[in-house]
Every structure is written in structure tokens, then in C-alpha cells.
Amino acid sequence: MEIVVPAALTEFHVKHDGEAGRAWSAGLPALAERYLERWELRLDGEPAHGMVSLVLPVVRADGTRAALKLQPVSHENVGEGPGLRAWAGDGSVLLLDEDPATGTLLLERLDAEHPLSAEPDVMKALGILTELLRRLVALPAPEGMRRLGDIAGDMLGRVPEAVAGLRRERDRDWLRVCAGAVRELVGEPGDRLLHWDLHYDNVLAGEREPWLAIDPKPLAGDPGFDLLPALHNRWAEAVATGDVRRAVLRRFDFMVDGLGLDRQRAAGWTLGRVLQNSLWDVARGERELHEIQLAVAEAVRQRL
């Protein structure tokens, strides 16, 4: 079976890494063949892809169905293998093998056609996601993980320049509010193993368990820093309630209670996540903060 690299995947890597991205994409078939041979795998269907990675359905020599994930090594995914190894399948996809030098992972096969985002009841979906997160953050982060304290300190250092780059006083004020919340917490950043990107499309149906988390960007820190994706994803459903602030706080309180978190600390770290997203936007040239991020911040600030 010929390995064809999806054009959209190549376009993404060219956009972000230029000719180096094009070269990486062009080398994907040969890279895949190397691991098919090394790990005694055979192809078992059409490839899938996310923003960054190519995923090939494969079968191992013993007949086990698996997924071969190919991705360039980056600062975002360098901890994926160690994080999955630490979780050992408890709430997450199971890591079967890896090559840290190339970022290549062999994973338990899940059902990519059935993400948690397809669950029509958003609160039921949130309950499933919260229970997975509870299991994931129960574990202390292993040595060598990126640390929230370092990330928070770096964010605070970038705030003055970002404030100067915003055109609206309202946005400048909110950036300062979020920075103030982080400043209060930066000395106690936590030590739990965080997923850092747990939203509904990063939870897939499985056979070993009904639902399992995929695609972590592991980080050592406070679980409150992991709440934001579930607050601003499925935003149309929050808007449809007619009261966005109440809808956000319903999600926030549900997760805080389910995880047994300190409400004020969780609110502070959620504002920290808004700060992180906003700093990324400003670095990309945005001159105004995203309205959804502002709506979440306005709601969650009530829990400080």
C-alpha cells in the first residue's frame, strides 16, 4: 500500500517551517517505511492526519491493531512519549513503542471517527472529559517535564511589550488583570502531570476503555491550568444558552468540583491560560484580544 502524504499536512508544515517543512513532509513515506520495518508493522488502512502529524493504521506482528504517529520533534511534543509512558494507559492512549530521536510513536489504535465532540449533550461530554482529567492529573510529573513555573515567569516577562501592542484600553486592562492573577500564583505552580490540550476532539472512543485522551503536550503544574480548553470549546452551545457568563461558570464549577480543586486557584490559573493564549495572538500580530477569551476571563474572574 502506497503512503501518500495529505496535501493539507504538507501545506501546514510549509507555512510554518518553509522549505524545511516541505522537506520533512517529502521524507514522510521513507520515514514510515523505516518504522514499519523496525517495529514489524503492516499498513491497515488509509492515513489520517492532524495539524502536525501523520497517523497510519497498522497491525503488529502479533495481530494487535495499532497506530503509527509520525511528527517532527518540537518543543510542544517533546514530552509526549514520556507523558504517555508515565500514564501507562490510565485515562490516556497507550504508548506501545517510541523513538524520541524522531518523535515517532506507536500507539494503541483508537476510533478517530468517534471523538467526544460528537456527543450531543455538552455536559455529558464535559463529565467524561473531567473524569479523564481527574485521572491524568492524579500523577506527579516525571523529571524532565516542562514546568508551569518557568512558563508563567516567561509570560509575565512578555506582558509589558504585549500591552503596548494592543490598540484597545479594554484589552490592555484585561491583559494586566490576567497577569496579576498569574503573579499571585507563580510561586506555587504545582507538580501534577498536565495534558495541556484536553479538548473534546482530543478524546477518542476506544476498545480497552470507552474514552481515552490523545495528543498531550505534557507539563508539570497546577491542574487549574488544564481547564480552559473545555471552557471555550463548543462555544456555540454556550452562546445558545442566552447567558454566556452563566454557561462558562457552569462548566468551570462543574470541573472544579469534579477535580476537587481550590476554586480561587483554578480561576487564577485559568486566567493564566487566557494570558498565554492572548500573548500568542499578540505575537502573531493581533492588535485586539479574542472576544471568546475575554468572555471566559470576564466570567471566571468572579471566582477569584
PDB file of C-alpha atoms in Angstrom, residues 31 174 207 262:
ATOM      1  CA  LEU A  31      10.314   7.577   7.490  1.00  0.00           C
ATOM      2  CA  TRP A 174      -7.597  42.573  30.761  1.00  0.00           C
ATOM      3  CA  GLU A 207     -11.931  -0.691  22.952  1.00  0.00           C
ATOM      4  CA  ASP A 262      -9.454  25.131  45.063  1.00  0.00           C
TER       5      ASP A 262
END
